[in-house]
C-alpha positions as protocol buffer text, in pm:
chain_id: "A"
residue {
  index: 1
  type: MET
  ca { x: 747 y: -889 z: 13 }
}
residue {
  index: 2
  type: ASP
  ca { x: 933 y: -1017 z: -279 }
}
residue {
  index: 3
  type: LYS
  ca { x: 825 y: -965 z: -666 }
}
residue {
  index: 4
  type: SER
  ca { x: 726 y: -1338 z: -683 }
}
residue {
  index: 5
  type: GLU
  ca { x: 518 y: -1312 z: -340 }
}
residue {
  index: 6
  type: GLU
  ca { x: 375 y: -975 z: -509 }
}
residue {
  index: 7
  type: ARG
  ca { x: 299 y: -1171 z: -830 }
}
residue {
  index: 8
  type: LYS
  ca { x: 98 y: -1427 z: -665 }
}
residue {
  index: 9
  type: VAL
  ca { x: -97 y: -1138 z: -483 }
}
residue {
  index: 10
  type: ALA
  ca { x: -174 y: -967 z: -815 }
}
residue {
  index: 11
  type: GLU
  ca { x: -285 y: -1319 z: -1011 }
}
residue {
  index: 12
  type: MET
  ca { x: -508 y: -1414 z: -718 }
}
residue {
  index: 13
  type: VAL
  ca { x: -700 y: -1075 z: -794 }
}
residue {
  index: 14
  type: PHE
  ca { x: -616 y: -1024 z: -1179 }
}
residue {
  index: 15
  type: GLY
  ca { x: -500 y: -1375 z: -1324 }
}
residue {
  index: 16
  type: GLY
  ca { x: -658 y: -1649 z: -1461 }
}
residue {
  index: 17
  type: LYS
  ca { x: -854 y: -1403 z: -1731 }
}
residue {
  index: 18
  type: PRO
  ca { x: -683 y: -1503 z: -2089 }
}
residue {
  index: 19
  type: HIS
  ca { x: -791 y: -1111 z: -2187 }
}
residue {
  index: 20
  type: ILE
  ca { x: -554 y: -974 z: -1910 }
}
residue {
  index: 21
  type: VAL
  ca { x: -184 y: -968 z: -1923 }
}
residue {
  index: 22
  type: ILE
  ca { x: 14 y: -881 z: -1632 }
}
residue {
  index: 23
  type: GLN
  ca { x: 371 y: -737 z: -1695 }
}
residue {
  index: 24
  type: GLU
  ca { x: 650 y: -670 z: -1409 }
}
residue {
  index: 25
  type: SER
  ca { x: 734 y: -312 z: -1364 }
}
residue {
  index: 26
  type: GLU
  ca { x: 861 y: -130 z: -1070 }
}
residue {
  index: 27
  type: ARG
  ca { x: 667 y: 214 z: -1037 }
}
residue {
  index: 28
  type: PRO
  ca { x: 349 y: 51 z: -995 }
}
residue {
  index: 29
  type: ASP
  ca { x: 475 y: -326 z: -920 }
}
residue {
  index: 30
  type: PHE
  ca { x: 281 y: -452 z: -1221 }
}
residue {
  index: 31
  type: ILE
  ca { x: 106 y: -296 z: -1521 }
}
residue {
  index: 32
  type: CYS
  ca { x: -201 y: -499 z: -1655 }
}
residue {
  index: 33
  type: LYS
  ca { x: -288 y: -484 z: -2026 }
}
residue {
  index: 34
  type: VAL
  ca { x: -640 y: -604 z: -2116 }
}
residue {
  index: 35
  type: SER
  ca { x: -727 y: -700 z: -2467 }
}
residue {
  index: 36
  type: ASP
  ca { x: -486 y: -410 z: -2581 }
}
residue {
  index: 37
  type: LYS
  ca { x: -766 y: -160 z: -2528 }
}
residue {
  index: 38
  type: LEU
  ca { x: -715 y: -74 z: -2141 }
}
residue {
  index: 39
  type: GLU
  ca { x: -378 y: -58 z: -1948 }
}
residue {
  index: 40
  type: PHE
  ca { x: -402 y: 8 z: -1551 }
}
residue {
  index: 41
  type: GLY
  ca { x: -139 y: -38 z: -1283 }
}
residue {
  index: 42
  type: ILE
  ca { x: -107 y: -264 z: -1007 }
}
residue {
  index: 43
  type: GLU
  ca { x: 46 y: -185 z: -652 }
}
residue {
  index: 44
  type: VAL
  ca { x: 62 y: -460 z: -413 }
}
residue {
  index: 45
  type: THR
  ca { x: 145 y: -395 z: -41 }
}
residue {
  index: 46
  type: ASP
  ca { x: 116 y: -597 z: 294 }
}
residue {
  index: 47
  type: PHE
  ca { x: -51 y: -433 z: 573 }
}
residue {
  index: 48
  type: TYR
  ca { x: 82 y: -478 z: 935 }
}
residue {
  index: 49
  type: LEU
  ca { x: -61 y: -305 z: 1248 }
}
residue {
  index: 50
  type: SER
  ca { x: 258 y: -129 z: 1323 }
}
residue {
  index: 51
  type: GLU
  ca { x: 611 y: -151 z: 1222 }
}
residue {
  index: 52
  type: SER
  ca { x: 680 y: -345 z: 1531 }
}
residue {
  index: 53
  type: VAL
  ca { x: 446 y: -618 z: 1411 }
}
residue {
  index: 54
  type: ALA
  ca { x: 608 y: -598 z: 1097 }
}
residue {
  index: 55
  type: ARG
  ca { x: 973 y: -658 z: 1242 }
}
residue {
  index: 56
  type: LEU
  ca { x: 830 y: -942 z: 1489 }
}
residue {
  index: 57
  type: ARG
  ca { x: 681 y: -1115 z: 1166 }
}
residue {
  index: 58
  type: LEU
  ca { x: 959 y: -1067 z: 883 }
}
residue {
  index: 59
  type: ILE
  ca { x: 1301 y: -1068 z: 1109 }
}
residue {
  index: 60
  type: PRO
  ca { x: 1385 y: -1446 z: 1155 }
}
residue {
  index: 61
  type: ASN
  ca { x: 1417 y: -1554 z: 1513 }
}
residue {
  index: 62
  type: TYR
  ca { x: 1313 y: -1210 z: 1652 }
}
residue {
  index: 63
  type: ALA
  ca { x: 1048 y: -1365 z: 1880 }
}
residue {
  index: 64
  type: LYS
  ca { x: 1313 y: -1616 z: 1962 }
}
residue {
  index: 65
  type: ASP
  ca { x: 1547 y: -1338 z: 2075 }
}
residue {
  index: 66
  type: LEU
  ca { x: 1299 y: -1162 z: 2265 }
}
residue {
  index: 67
  type: LEU
  ca { x: 1187 y: -1461 z: 2481 }
}
residue {
  index: 68
  type: THR
  ca { x: 1545 y: -1584 z: 2537 }
}
residue {
  index: 69
  type: ASN
  ca { x: 1735 y: -1256 z: 2579 }
}
residue {
  index: 70
  type: LYS
  ca { x: 1485 y: -960 z: 2592 }
}
residue {
  index: 71
  type: VAL
  ca { x: 1671 y: -815 z: 2258 }
}
residue {
  index: 72
  type: TYR
  ca { x: 1451 y: -566 z: 2124 }
}
residue {
  index: 73
  type: ARG
  ca { x: 1556 y: -449 z: 1738 }
}
residue {
  index: 74
  type: HIS
  ca { x: 1385 y: -94 z: 1748 }
}
residue {
  index: 75
  type: LYS
  ca { x: 1317 y: 145 z: 2048 }
}
residue {
  index: 76
  type: ASP
  ca { x: 928 y: 118 z: 1920 }
}
residue {
  index: 77
  type: ASP
  ca { x: 928 y: -218 z: 1986 }
}
residue {
  index: 78
  type: LYS
  ca { x: 938 y: -140 z: 2352 }
}
residue {
  index: 79
  type: GLN
  ca { x: 611 y: -3 z: 2361 }
}
residue {
  index: 80
  type: ARG
  ca { x: 416 y: -194 z: 2102 }
}
residue {
  index: 81
  type: ILE
  ca { x: 555 y: -573 z: 2207 }
}
residue {
  index: 82
  type: ARG
  ca { x: 633 y: -701 z: 2517 }
}
residue {
  index: 83
  type: VAL
  ca { x: 726 y: -1047 z: 2690 }
}
residue {
  index: 84
  type: GLU
  ca { x: 487 y: -1160 z: 2952 }
}
residue {
  index: 85
  type: LYS
  ca { x: 415 y: -1478 z: 3131 }
}
residue {
  index: 86
  type: VAL
  ca { x: 90 y: -1670 z: 3030 }
}
residue {
  index: 87
  type: ILE
  ca { x: -90 y: -1972 z: 3131 }
}
residue {
  index: 88
  type: TYR
  ca { x: -97 y: -2216 z: 2848 }
}
residue {
  index: 89
  type: ARG
  ca { x: -326 y: -2483 z: 2859 }
}
residue {
  index: 90
  type: SER
  ca { x: -325 y: -2788 z: 2642 }
}
residue {
  index: 91
  type: GLY
  ca { x: -633 y: -2834 z: 2419 }
}
residue {
  index: 92
  type: THR
  ca { x: -622 y: -3206 z: 2459 }
}
residue {
  index: 93
  type: THR
  ca { x: -511 y: -3278 z: 2786 }
}
residue {
  index: 94
  type: GLY
  ca { x: -597 y: -2951 z: 2987 }
}
residue {
  index: 95
  type: GLU
  ca { x: -267 y: -2954 z: 3146 }
}
residue {
  index: 96
  type: GLU
  ca { x: -161 y: -2597 z: 3211 }
}
residue {
  index: 97
  type: ARG
  ca { x: 204 y: -2449 z: 3277 }
}
residue {
  index: 98
  type: GLU
  ca { x: 327 y: -2106 z: 3278 }
}
residue {
  index: 99
  type: ILE
  ca { x: 527 y: -1988 z: 2982 }
}
residue {
  index: 100
  type: GLU
  ca { x: 681 y: -1679 z: 2848 }
}
residue {
  index: 101
  type: ALA
  ca { x: 495 y: -1538 z: 2524 }
}
residue {
  index: 102
  type: VAL
  ca { x: 565 y: -1224 z: 2290 }
}
residue {
  index: 103
  type: ILE
  ca { x: 237 y: -1012 z: 2344 }
}
residue {
  index: 104
  type: GLY
  ca { x: 140 y: -782 z: 2066 }
}
residue {
  index: 105
  type: GLU
  ca { x: -45 y: -434 z: 2109 }
}
residue {
  index: 106
  type: GLU
  ca { x: -396 y: -444 z: 2198 }
}
residue {
  index: 107
  type: HIS
  ca { x: -591 y: -239 z: 1918 }
}
residue {
  index: 108
  type: SER
  ca { x: -963 y: -160 z: 1851 }
}
residue {
  index: 109
  type: ILE
  ca { x: -1096 y: -195 z: 1491 }
}
residue {
  index: 110
  type: ASP
  ca { x: -1081 y: 215 z: 1480 }
}
residue {
  index: 111
  type: LEU
  ca { x: -710 y: 172 z: 1535 }
}
residue {
  index: 112
  type: ALA
  ca { x: -690 y: -67 z: 1248 }
}
residue {
  index: 113
  type: VAL
  ca { x: -906 y: 101 z: 1010 }
}
residue {
  index: 114
  type: SER
  ca { x: -687 y: 447 z: 1079 }
}
residue {
  index: 115
  type: ARG
  ca { x: -364 y: 264 z: 1047 }
}
residue {
  index: 116
  type: LEU
  ca { x: -511 y: 144 z: 725 }
}
residue {
  index: 117
  type: LYS
  ca { x: -597 y: 452 z: 584 }
}
residue {
  index: 118
  type: SER
  ca { x: -245 y: 588 z: 682 }
}
residue {
  index: 119
  type: ALA
  ca { x: -108 y: 299 z: 451 }
}
residue {
  index: 120
  type: ILE
  ca { x: -326 y: 396 z: 168 }
}
residue {
  index: 121
  type: GLU
  ca { x: -248 y: 786 z: 201 }
}
residue {
  index: 122
  type: SER
  ca { x: 132 y: 671 z: 208 }
}
residue {
  index: 123
  type: LYS
  ca { x: 59 y: 490 z: -160 }
}
residue {
  index: 124
  type: ILE
  ca { x: -124 y: 774 z: -286 }
}
residue {
  index: 125
  type: GLY
  ca { x: 167 y: 1002 z: -209 }
}
residue {
  index: 126
  type: LYS
  ca { x: 405 y: 799 z: -428 }
}
residue {
  index: 127
  type: SER
  ca { x: 156 y: 759 z: -703 }
}
residue {
  index: 128
  type: ALA
  ca { x: 272 y: 1087 z: -880 }
}
residue {
  index: 129
  type: ARG
  ca { x: 595 y: 876 z: -946 }
}
residue {
  index: 130
  type: TYR
  ca { x: 400 y: 571 z: -1128 }
}
residue {
  index: 131
  type: SER
  ca { x: 446 y: 536 z: -1505 }
}
residue {
  index: 132
  type: THR
  ca { x: 40 y: 499 z: -1547 }
}
residue {
  index: 133
  type: ASP
  ca { x: -219 y: 703 z: -1418 }
}
residue {
  index: 134
  type: ILE
  ca { x: -499 y: 422 z: -1333 }
}
residue {
  index: 135
  type: VAL
  ca { x: -347 y: 240 z: -1041 }
}
residue {
  index: 136
  type: ASP
  ca { x: -551 y: -43 z: -846 }
}
residue {
  index: 137
  type: LEU
  ca { x: -382 y: -68 z: -476 }
}
residue {
  index: 138
  type: ILE
  ca { x: -403 y: -445 z: -347 }
}
residue {
  index: 139
  type: ILE
  ca { x: -339 y: -460 z: 62 }
}
residue {
  index: 140
  type: ARG
  ca { x: -285 y: -784 z: 182 }
}
residue {
  index: 141
  type: ASP
  ca { x: -410 y: -801 z: 552 }
}
residue {
  index: 142
  type: VAL
  ca { x: -90 y: -1036 z: 651 }
}
residue {
  index: 143
  type: ASP
  ca { x: -218 y: -1123 z: 1001 }
}
residue {
  index: 144
  type: SER
  ca { x: -593 y: -1056 z: 955 }
}
residue {
  index: 145
  type: ILE
  ca { x: -573 y: -738 z: 1171 }
}
residue {
  index: 146
  type: ALA
  ca { x: -893 y: -574 z: 1010 }
}
residue {
  index: 147
  type: GLY
  ca { x: -1059 y: -914 z: 1013 }
}
residue {
  index: 148
  type: PHE
  ca { x: -1359 y: -803 z: 778 }
}
residue {
  index: 149
  type: GLU
  ca { x: -1589 y: -1098 z: 674 }
}
residue {
  index: 150
  type: ASN
  ca { x: -1696 y: -897 z: 375 }
}
residue {
  index: 151
  type: LEU
  ca { x: -1669 y: -548 z: 185 }
}
residue {
  index: 152
  type: GLU
  ca { x: -1985 y: -432 z: 334 }
}
residue {
  index: 153
  type: LYS
  ca { x: -1813 y: -480 z: 704 }
}
residue {
  index: 154
  type: LEU
  ca { x: -1515 y: -299 z: 584 }
}
residue {
  index: 155
  type: ILE
  ca { x: -1699 y: 13 z: 438 }
}
residue {
  index: 156
  type: ARG
  ca { x: -1924 y: 41 z: 756 }
}
residue {
  index: 157
  type: ALA
  ca { x: -1615 y: 39 z: 987 }
}
residue {
  index: 158
  type: VAL
  ca { x: -1446 y: 320 z: 766 }
}
residue {
  index: 159
  type: ARG
  ca { x: -1733 y: 551 z: 763 }
}
residue {
  index: 160
  type: ARG
  ca { x: -1741 y: 522 z: 1140 }
}
residue {
  index: 161
  type: THR
  ca { x: -1386 y: 578 z: 1186 }
}
residue {
  index: 162
  type: GLU
  ca { x: -1405 y: 912 z: 944 }
}
residue {
  index: 163
  type: ALA
  ca { x: -1709 y: 1036 z: 1172 }
}
residue {
  index: 164
  type: ILE
  ca { x: -1465 y: 1004 z: 1470 }
}
residue {
  index: 165
  type: GLU
  ca { x: -1130 y: 1125 z: 1296 }
}
residue {
  index: 166
  type: PRO
  ca { x: -1151 y: 1303 z: 948 }
}
residue {
  index: 167
  type: ILE
  ca { x: -877 y: 1210 z: 705 }
}
């Protein structure tokens, strides 16, 4: 994600408060100053279920290339995304027709939480190079993979996953 997109996300969380100033940085992405008394970093990242899903979303015309030429951009994509014939039914007319579609990998909430935890661990590993000790990590769930309605449901899923697969 580019810096302007990162700023939009950071401002959604911390902006709009006159006593908070968000300044651009690189490690972490931003430094927040609160009334000259407190300074903390903000790191913004996008969450995708896999790199294959990210490529499908971020590479222009990738889905079109898959549908027309069956051209995969990375060897891992062949296991995680596929082209299949599906039946499309019009919601207005009820008409059905067979079309080709790009299908992503199936996932459970446990898989999503496990991969989310991996993304967090990756960012923690990079935090030693940050210019400030206190850093808030903002993770944007781009495709609503985790799909949690509220924080309580997220915490419950993380706890359940930890019981199955410890960090």
